[in-house]
């Protein structure tokens, strides 16, 4: 058992933990956008509450379910959506008519992406604590 | 414990001092539809996190959040809106410190830096832009 062996084990441990922290932070960011997070203050995505007189027969949740995480490279990930409602829900500007985009749902809220970006250092710190404590 | 209303108020006051800012301003999330010839502002204050950053029961708590400003041009006023958005953003540049009525120091932070979107055109002829302004305040409580 040499110092070199110790160093190799330590390096492997750091690499494994770093990958775990990265993957878990990306997952936490995804959750912050879709479901909300006490760490970032995001409320998550709204879910359509439909019934008589308002999109009767439709099922809500399309926007929330549209978010996907893709790992593009070992240290690169993106969280994306192709929902046409995502931008106006995020910034509150109705498209294409303009004016305020009114949120009818009692769950979720605006600015989930922006709050998640602002809170990313806190999400990262929380994940680091989990693997080092 | 700091009154977050004081943080909101000082940000709203700062917004009101921006040169050329529209006189019609709506604070909160009320749905509004002014006349097409009227440019207007919507501001939303969103506290996000609170975290003790020093030890002890009387330690320092850092609170952070985002202040959102939506600017809507009057019909056909997109070019002027673009300039107004830049002027407004400059009033909230990173490092600006504002003092609340109860003497708390509200700092415009740089994580992430204050930012604005591109102009969003509407079929009604208005343009809109969103400004995102991160703030932080540290108090002993």
mmCIF file of C-alpha atoms in Angstrom:
data_model
loop_
_atom_site.group_PDB
_atom_site.id
_atom_site.type_symbol
_atom_site.label_atom_id
_atom_site.label_comp_id
_atom_site.label_asym_id
_atom_site.label_seq_id
_atom_site.Cartn_x
_atom_site.Cartn_y
_atom_site.Cartn_z
ATOM 1 C CA UNK A 1 0.000 0.000 0.000
ATOM 2 C CA UNK A 2 1.914 3.029 -1.280
ATOM 3 C CA UNK A 3 1.218 6.723 -1.252
ATOM 4 C CA UNK A 4 0.590 6.415 -4.999
ATOM 5 C CA UNK A 5 -2.142 3.830 -4.343
ATOM 6 C CA UNK A 6 -3.757 6.154 -1.803
ATOM 7 C CA UNK A 7 -3.649 8.980 -4.299
ATOM 8 C CA UNK A 8 -5.266 6.851 -7.001
ATOM 9 C CA UNK A 9 -8.071 5.799 -4.657
ATOM 10 C CA UNK A 10 -8.630 9.400 -3.626
ATOM 11 C CA UNK A 11 -8.729 10.522 -7.264
ATOM 12 C CA UNK A 12 -11.255 7.821 -8.127
ATOM 13 C CA UNK A 13 -13.388 8.797 -5.157
ATOM 14 C CA UNK A 14 -13.387 12.473 -6.146
ATOM 15 C CA UNK A 15 -14.284 11.625 -9.747
ATOM 16 C CA UNK A 16 -17.142 9.376 -8.684
ATOM 17 C CA UNK A 17 -18.498 11.921 -6.239
ATOM 18 C CA UNK A 18 -18.171 14.745 -8.757
ATOM 19 C CA UNK A 19 -20.210 12.795 -11.293
ATOM 20 C CA UNK A 20 -22.808 12.016 -8.641
ATOM 21 C CA UNK A 21 -23.024 15.665 -7.626
ATOM 22 C CA UNK A 22 -23.350 16.792 -11.239
ATOM 23 C CA UNK A 23 -26.089 14.294 -12.101
ATOM 24 C CA UNK A 24 -27.996 14.978 -8.888
ATOM 25 C CA UNK A 25 -27.748 18.751 -9.328
ATOM 26 C CA UNK A 26 -29.140 18.503 -12.848
ATOM 27 C CA UNK A 27 -31.946 16.313 -11.531
ATOM 28 C CA UNK A 28 -32.641 18.799 -8.735
ATOM 29 C CA UNK A 29 -32.744 21.654 -11.255
ATOM 30 C CA UNK A 30 -35.236 19.704 -13.366
ATOM 31 C CA UNK A 31 -37.364 19.112 -10.270
ATOM 32 C CA UNK A 32 -37.135 22.771 -9.317
ATOM 33 C CA UNK A 33 -38.503 23.787 -12.717
ATOM 34 C CA UNK A 34 -41.289 21.233 -12.872
ATOM 35 C CA UNK A 35 -42.303 20.643 -9.258
ATOM 36 C CA UNK A 36 -40.851 23.605 -7.411
ATOM 37 C CA UNK A 37 -38.157 23.721 -4.759
ATOM 38 C CA UNK A 38 -37.750 25.148 -1.295
ATOM 39 C CA UNK A 39 -34.075 25.642 -2.117
ATOM 40 C CA UNK A 40 -34.671 27.916 -5.118
ATOM 41 C CA UNK A 41 -38.100 29.318 -4.300
ATOM 42 C CA UNK A 42 -39.524 28.051 -7.593
ATOM 43 C CA UNK A 43 -43.187 27.043 -7.491
ATOM 44 C CA UNK A 44 -42.934 24.630 -10.401
ATOM 45 C CA UNK A 45 -45.100 24.442 -13.475
ATOM 46 C CA UNK A 46 -48.837 25.078 -13.374
ATOM 47 C CA UNK A 47 -51.136 22.204 -14.288
ATOM 48 C CA UNK A 48 -54.334 22.934 -16.184
ATOM 49 C CA UNK A 49 -57.443 22.475 -14.073
ATOM 50 C CA UNK A 50 -60.161 21.906 -16.610
ATOM 51 C CA UNK A 51 -63.847 21.322 -16.265
ATOM 52 C CA UNK A 52 -67.274 22.592 -17.258
ATOM 53 C CA UNK A 53 -66.946 25.808 -19.229
ATOM 54 C CA UNK A 54 -63.169 25.701 -19.540
ATOM 55 C CA UNK A 55 -61.494 23.171 -21.842
ATOM 56 C CA UNK A 56 -63.965 20.560 -20.701
ATOM 57 C CA UNK A 57 -62.642 17.049 -21.250
ATOM 58 C CA UNK A 58 -58.994 18.095 -21.496
ATOM 59 C CA UNK A 59 -56.408 16.706 -19.114
ATOM 60 C CA UNK A 60 -53.878 19.091 -17.585
ATOM 61 C CA UNK A 61 -50.161 18.532 -17.162
ATOM 62 C CA UNK A 62 -48.934 18.842 -20.746
ATOM 63 C CA UNK A 63 -46.564 21.707 -19.958
ATOM 64 C CA UNK A 64 -45.160 20.090 -16.844
ATOM 65 C CA UNK A 65 -44.605 16.760 -18.593
ATOM 66 C CA UNK A 66 -42.945 18.411 -21.583
ATOM 67 C CA UNK A 67 -39.714 19.241 -19.753
ATOM 68 C CA UNK A 68 -36.860 16.886 -20.559
ATOM 69 C CA UNK A 69 -33.300 16.558 -19.349
ATOM 70 C CA UNK A 70 -30.626 15.594 -21.819
ATOM 71 C CA UNK A 71 -27.043 14.766 -20.926
ATOM 72 C CA UNK A 72 -25.026 15.965 -23.919
ATOM 73 C CA UNK A 73 -21.491 15.356 -22.651
ATOM 74 C CA UNK A 74 -19.913 14.181 -19.389
ATOM 75 C CA UNK A 75 -20.291 17.642 -17.817
ATOM 76 C CA UNK A 76 -22.962 19.180 -20.018
ATOM 77 C CA UNK A 77 -26.712 18.825 -19.634
ATOM 78 C CA UNK A 78 -29.700 20.769 -20.851
ATOM 79 C CA UNK A 79 -33.248 21.001 -19.556
ATOM 80 C CA UNK A 80 -35.607 21.798 -22.387
ATOM 81 C CA UNK A 81 -39.235 21.948 -23.420
ATOM 82 C CA UNK A 82 -41.019 22.210 -26.744
ATOM 83 C CA UNK A 83 -44.293 23.358 -25.250
ATOM 84 C CA UNK A 84 -45.736 26.456 -26.947
ATOM 85 C CA UNK A 85 -46.970 27.631 -23.534
ATOM 86 C CA UNK A 86 -43.608 27.530 -21.805
ATOM 87 C CA UNK A 87 -42.335 30.999 -22.700
ATOM 88 C CA UNK A 88 -45.494 32.860 -21.826
ATOM 89 C CA UNK A 89 -45.900 30.944 -18.602
ATOM 90 C CA UNK A 90 -42.312 31.755 -17.697
ATOM 91 C CA UNK A 91 -42.299 35.473 -18.404
ATOM 92 C CA UNK A 92 -46.011 36.252 -18.081
ATOM 93 C CA UNK A 93 -46.257 37.914 -21.497
ATOM 94 C CA UNK A 94 -49.132 36.498 -23.560
ATOM 95 C CA UNK A 95 -48.323 35.402 -27.102
ATOM 96 C CA UNK A 96 -49.281 36.284 -29.750
ATOM 97 C CA UNK A 97 -51.851 38.774 -28.493
ATOM 98 C CA UNK A 98 -49.704 40.559 -25.906
ATOM 99 C CA UNK A 99 -50.643 41.734 -22.435
ATOM 100 C CA UNK A 100 -50.457 39.673 -19.313
ATOM 101 C CA UNK A 101 -50.672 35.893 -19.564
ATOM 102 C CA UNK A 102 -53.155 35.016 -16.870
ATOM 103 C CA UNK A 103 -52.457 31.951 -14.770
ATOM 104 C CA UNK A 104 -55.660 30.075 -13.983
ATOM 105 C CA UNK A 105 -54.108 27.104 -12.222
ATOM 106 C CA UNK A 106 -53.899 27.150 -8.443
ATOM 107 C CA UNK A 107 -50.661 25.170 -8.535
ATOM 108 C CA UNK A 108 -47.281 26.190 -9.872
ATOM 109 C CA UNK A 109 -46.257 29.650 -10.902
ATOM 110 C CA UNK A 110 -44.161 31.878 -13.081
ATOM 111 C CA UNK A 111 -40.416 32.292 -13.386
ATOM 112 C CA UNK A 112 -39.539 28.709 -12.466
ATOM 113 C CA UNK A 113 -36.600 28.694 -14.868
ATOM 114 C CA UNK A 114 -35.254 32.047 -13.708
ATOM 115 C CA UNK A 115 -35.610 31.164 -10.032
ATOM 116 C CA UNK A 116 -33.892 27.841 -10.676
ATOM 117 C CA UNK A 117 -30.975 29.519 -12.455
ATOM 118 C CA UNK A 118 -30.629 32.043 -9.627
ATOM 119 C CA UNK A 119 -30.753 29.247 -7.062
ATOM 120 C CA UNK A 120 -28.397 26.876 -8.874
ATOM 121 C CA UNK A 121 -25.444 27.538 -6.523
ATOM 122 C CA UNK A 122 -27.675 26.599 -3.593
ATOM 123 C CA UNK A 123 -28.856 23.431 -5.343
ATOM 124 C CA UNK A 124 -25.234 22.508 -6.000
ATOM 125 C CA UNK A 125 -24.229 23.179 -2.398
ATOM 126 C CA UNK A 126 -27.076 20.982 -1.157
ATOM 127 C CA UNK A 127 -25.981 18.098 -3.372
ATOM 128 C CA UNK A 128 -22.340 18.460 -2.305
ATOM 129 C CA UNK A 129 -23.419 18.274 1.331
ATOM 130 C CA UNK A 130 -25.292 15.027 0.637
ATOM 131 C CA UNK A 131 -22.223 13.215 -0.683
ATOM 132 C CA UNK A 132 -19.728 14.630 1.789
ATOM 133 C CA UNK A 133 -21.662 14.443 5.032
ATOM 134 C CA UNK B 1 -36.826 39.818 11.192
ATOM 135 C CA UNK B 2 -36.863 42.094 8.188
ATOM 136 C CA UNK B 3 -40.167 43.127 6.633
ATOM 137 C CA UNK B 4 -39.947 41.994 3.017
ATOM 138 C CA UNK B 5 -42.561 44.585 2.110
ATOM 139 C CA UNK B 6 -39.826 47.140 2.747
ATOM 140 C CA UNK B 7 -37.601 45.454 0.164
ATOM 141 C CA UNK B 8 -40.445 45.426 -2.333
ATOM 142 C CA UNK B 9 -41.224 49.076 -1.670
ATOM 143 C CA UNK B 10 -37.669 50.278 -2.149
ATOM 144 C CA UNK B 11 -37.417 48.409 -5.465
ATOM 145 C CA UNK B 12 -40.715 49.879 -6.624
ATOM 146 C CA UNK B 13 -39.517 53.340 -5.623
ATOM 147 C CA UNK B 14 -36.312 52.862 -7.586
ATOM 148 C CA UNK B 15 -38.341 51.804 -10.606
ATOM 149 C CA UNK B 16 -40.361 55.001 -10.361
ATOM 150 C CA UNK B 17 -37.225 57.122 -10.636
ATOM 151 C CA UNK B 18 -36.131 55.686 -13.993
ATOM 152 C CA UNK B 19 -35.975 58.426 -16.599
ATOM 153 C CA UNK B 20 -38.798 58.046 -19.105
ATOM 154 C CA UNK B 21 -40.532 55.196 -17.285
ATOM 155 C CA UNK B 22 -44.209 54.856 -18.126
ATOM 156 C CA UNK B 23 -46.469 56.604 -15.641
ATOM 157 C CA UNK B 24 -48.954 53.745 -15.688
ATOM 158 C CA UNK B 25 -47.566 51.132 -13.351
ATOM 159 C CA UNK B 26 -49.146 48.022 -11.918
ATOM 160 C CA UNK B 27 -47.592 46.377 -8.935
ATOM 161 C CA UNK B 28 -48.404 42.723 -8.353
ATOM 162 C CA UNK B 29 -50.154 40.329 -10.657
ATOM 163 C CA UNK B 30 -53.471 42.025 -11.431
ATOM 164 C CA UNK B 31 -54.565 41.559 -15.022
ATOM 165 C CA UNK B 32 -54.786 44.923 -16.759
ATOM 166 C CA UNK B 33 -55.503 46.216 -20.254
ATOM 167 C CA UNK B 34 -54.763 49.931 -20.677
ATOM 168 C CA UNK B 35 -55.657 51.759 -23.898
ATOM 169 C CA UNK B 36 -53.421 50.932 -26.903
ATOM 170 C CA UNK B 37 -51.880 54.408 -26.820
ATOM 171 C CA UNK B 38 -50.666 53.916 -23.240
ATOM 172 C CA UNK B 39 -47.364 52.268 -22.396
ATOM 173 C CA UNK B 40 -47.315 50.595 -19.024
ATOM 174 C CA UNK B 41 -45.319 48.636 -16.490
ATOM 175 C CA UNK B 42 -45.995 45.534 -14.445
ATOM 176 C CA UNK B 43 -43.728 44.768 -11.511
ATOM 177 C CA UNK B 44 -43.619 41.531 -9.518
ATOM 178 C CA UNK B 45 -41.628 41.006 -6.353
ATOM 179 C CA UNK B 46 -40.620 37.409 -5.650
ATOM 180 C CA UNK B 47 -38.771 36.446 -2.465
ATOM 181 C CA UNK B 48 -37.030 33.132 -3.084
ATOM 182 C CA UNK B 49 -34.626 31.949 -0.385
ATOM 183 C CA UNK B 50 -33.631 32.625 3.208
ATOM 184 C CA UNK B 51 -30.477 31.089 4.637
ATOM 185 C CA UNK B 52 -28.476 31.600 7.810
ATOM 186 C CA UNK B 53 -24.946 32.415 6.746
ATOM 187 C CA UNK B 54 -23.354 32.886 10.184
ATOM 188 C CA UNK B 55 -23.645 30.869 13.366
ATOM 189 C CA UNK B 56 -25.684 31.700 16.432
ATOM 190 C CA UNK B 57 -29.261 32.518 17.187
ATOM 191 C CA UNK B 58 -28.587 36.146 16.321
ATOM 192 C CA UNK B 59 -26.644 35.243 13.184
ATOM 193 C CA UNK B 60 -26.948 36.870 9.803
ATOM 194 C CA UNK B 61 -29.689 35.649 7.490
ATOM 195 C CA UNK B 62 -29.333 36.222 3.769
ATOM 196 C CA UNK B 63 -32.554 36.561 1.843
ATOM 197 C CA UNK B 64 -32.593 36.522 -1.929
ATOM 198 C CA UNK B 65 -35.183 36.882 -4.602
ATOM 199 C CA UNK B 66 -35.977 38.280 -7.991
ATOM 200 C CA UNK B 67 -37.728 41.469 -8.981
ATOM 201 C CA UNK B 68 -39.451 41.270 -12.348
ATOM 202 C CA UNK B 69 -40.380 44.247 -14.464
ATOM 203 C CA UNK B 70 -42.431 43.902 -17.619
ATOM 204 C CA UNK B 71 -42.509 46.942 -19.866
ATOM 205 C CA UNK B 72 -45.218 47.223 -22.512
ATOM 206 C CA UNK B 73 -44.897 49.844 -25.216
ATOM 207 C CA UNK B 74 -47.852 51.729 -26.626
ATOM 208 C CA UNK B 75 -48.860 50.503 -30.068
ATOM 209 C CA UNK B 76 -45.974 51.029 -32.469
ATOM 210 C CA UNK B 77 -43.536 52.036 -29.744
ATOM 211 C CA UNK B 78 -41.103 49.167 -29.943
ATOM 212 C CA UNK B 79 -37.966 51.169 -30.726
ATOM 213 C CA UNK B 80 -38.438 53.510 -27.775
ATOM 214 C CA UNK B 81 -39.194 50.525 -25.563
ATOM 215 C CA UNK B 82 -35.874 48.941 -26.422
ATOM 216 C CA UNK B 83 -34.063 52.040 -25.150
ATOM 217 C CA UNK B 84 -36.283 52.292 -22.090
ATOM 218 C CA UNK B 85 -35.499 48.681 -21.191
ATOM 219 C CA UNK B 86 -31.774 49.460 -21.281
ATOM 220 C CA UNK B 87 -32.272 52.585 -19.159
ATOM 221 C CA UNK B 88 -34.307 50.639 -16.633
ATOM 222 C CA UNK B 89 -31.740 47.853 -16.481
ATOM 223 C CA UNK B 90 -28.997 50.418 -15.858
ATOM 224 C CA UNK B 91 -30.925 51.715 -12.841
ATOM 225 C CA UNK B 92 -30.672 48.237 -11.337
ATOM 226 C CA UNK B 93 -27.114 47.362 -12.242
ATOM 227 C CA UNK B 94 -25.141 44.918 -10.156
ATOM 228 C CA UNK B 95 -23.876 46.477 -6.948
ATOM 229 C CA UNK B 96 -26.576 49.117 -6.580
ATOM 230 C CA UNK B 97 -27.547 49.331 -2.908
ATOM 231 C CA UNK B 98 -30.915 50.592 -1.732
ATOM 232 C CA UNK B 99 -31.915 51.337 1.840
ATOM 233 C CA UNK B 100 -35.304 50.329 3.160
ATOM 234 C CA UNK B 101 -37.385 52.333 5.600
ATOM 235 C CA UNK B 102 -36.106 50.100 8.422
ATOM 236 C CA UNK B 103 -32.481 50.659 7.324
ATOM 237 C CA UNK B 104 -31.852 47.281 5.710
ATOM 238 C CA UNK B 105 -29.451 47.342 2.773
ATOM 239 C CA UNK B 106 -30.867 45.764 -0.367
ATOM 240 C CA UNK B 107 -28.147 44.919 -2.857
ATOM 241 C CA UNK B 108 -28.673 44.183 -6.527
ATOM 242 C CA UNK B 109 -26.651 41.024 -6.892
ATOM 243 C CA UNK B 110 -24.689 39.577 -9.751
ATOM 244 C CA UNK B 111 -25.558 35.897 -9.369
ATOM 245 C CA UNK B 112 -27.031 35.910 -11.969
ATOM 246 C CA UNK B 113 -26.532 39.451 -13.219
ATOM 247 C CA UNK B 114 -29.586 41.615 -13.920
ATOM 248 C CA UNK B 115 -30.828 40.924 -17.429
ATOM 249 C CA UNK B 116 -33.515 41.690 -19.979
ATOM 250 C CA UNK B 117 -35.145 39.766 -22.785
ATOM 251 C CA UNK B 118 -35.385 40.723 -26.399
ATOM 252 C CA UNK B 119 -38.516 42.571 -27.467
ATOM 253 C CA UNK B 120 -41.612 40.374 -27.699
ATOM 254 C CA UNK B 121 -43.916 41.653 -30.429
ATOM 255 C CA UNK B 122 -47.664 41.129 -30.203
ATOM 256 C CA UNK B 123 -50.372 41.001 -32.822
ATOM 257 C CA UNK B 124 -51.998 43.946 -31.043
ATOM 258 C CA UNK B 125 -49.056 46.160 -32.014
ATOM 259 C CA UNK B 126 -47.462 46.460 -28.615
ATOM 260 C CA UNK B 127 -44.009 45.239 -27.765
ATOM 261 C CA UNK B 128 -43.022 43.900 -24.391
ATOM 262 C CA UNK B 129 -39.809 43.139 -22.566
ATOM 263 C CA UNK B 130 -39.062 41.416 -19.267
ATOM 264 C CA UNK B 131 -36.329 42.524 -16.891
ATOM 265 C CA UNK B 132 -35.045 40.140 -14.241
ATOM 266 C CA UNK B 133 -33.352 41.787 -11.273
ATOM 267 C CA UNK B 134 -31.794 39.621 -8.550
ATOM 268 C CA UNK B 135 -31.622 41.132 -5.078
ATOM 269 C CA UNK B 136 -30.226 40.105 -1.733
ATOM 270 C CA UNK B 137 -30.502 41.490 1.764
ATOM 271 C CA UNK B 138 -28.579 40.444 4.864
ATOM 272 C CA UNK B 139 -29.926 41.092 8.329
ATOM 273 C CA UNK B 140 -29.172 39.884 11.822
ATOM 274 C CA UNK B 141 -32.235 38.100 13.099
#
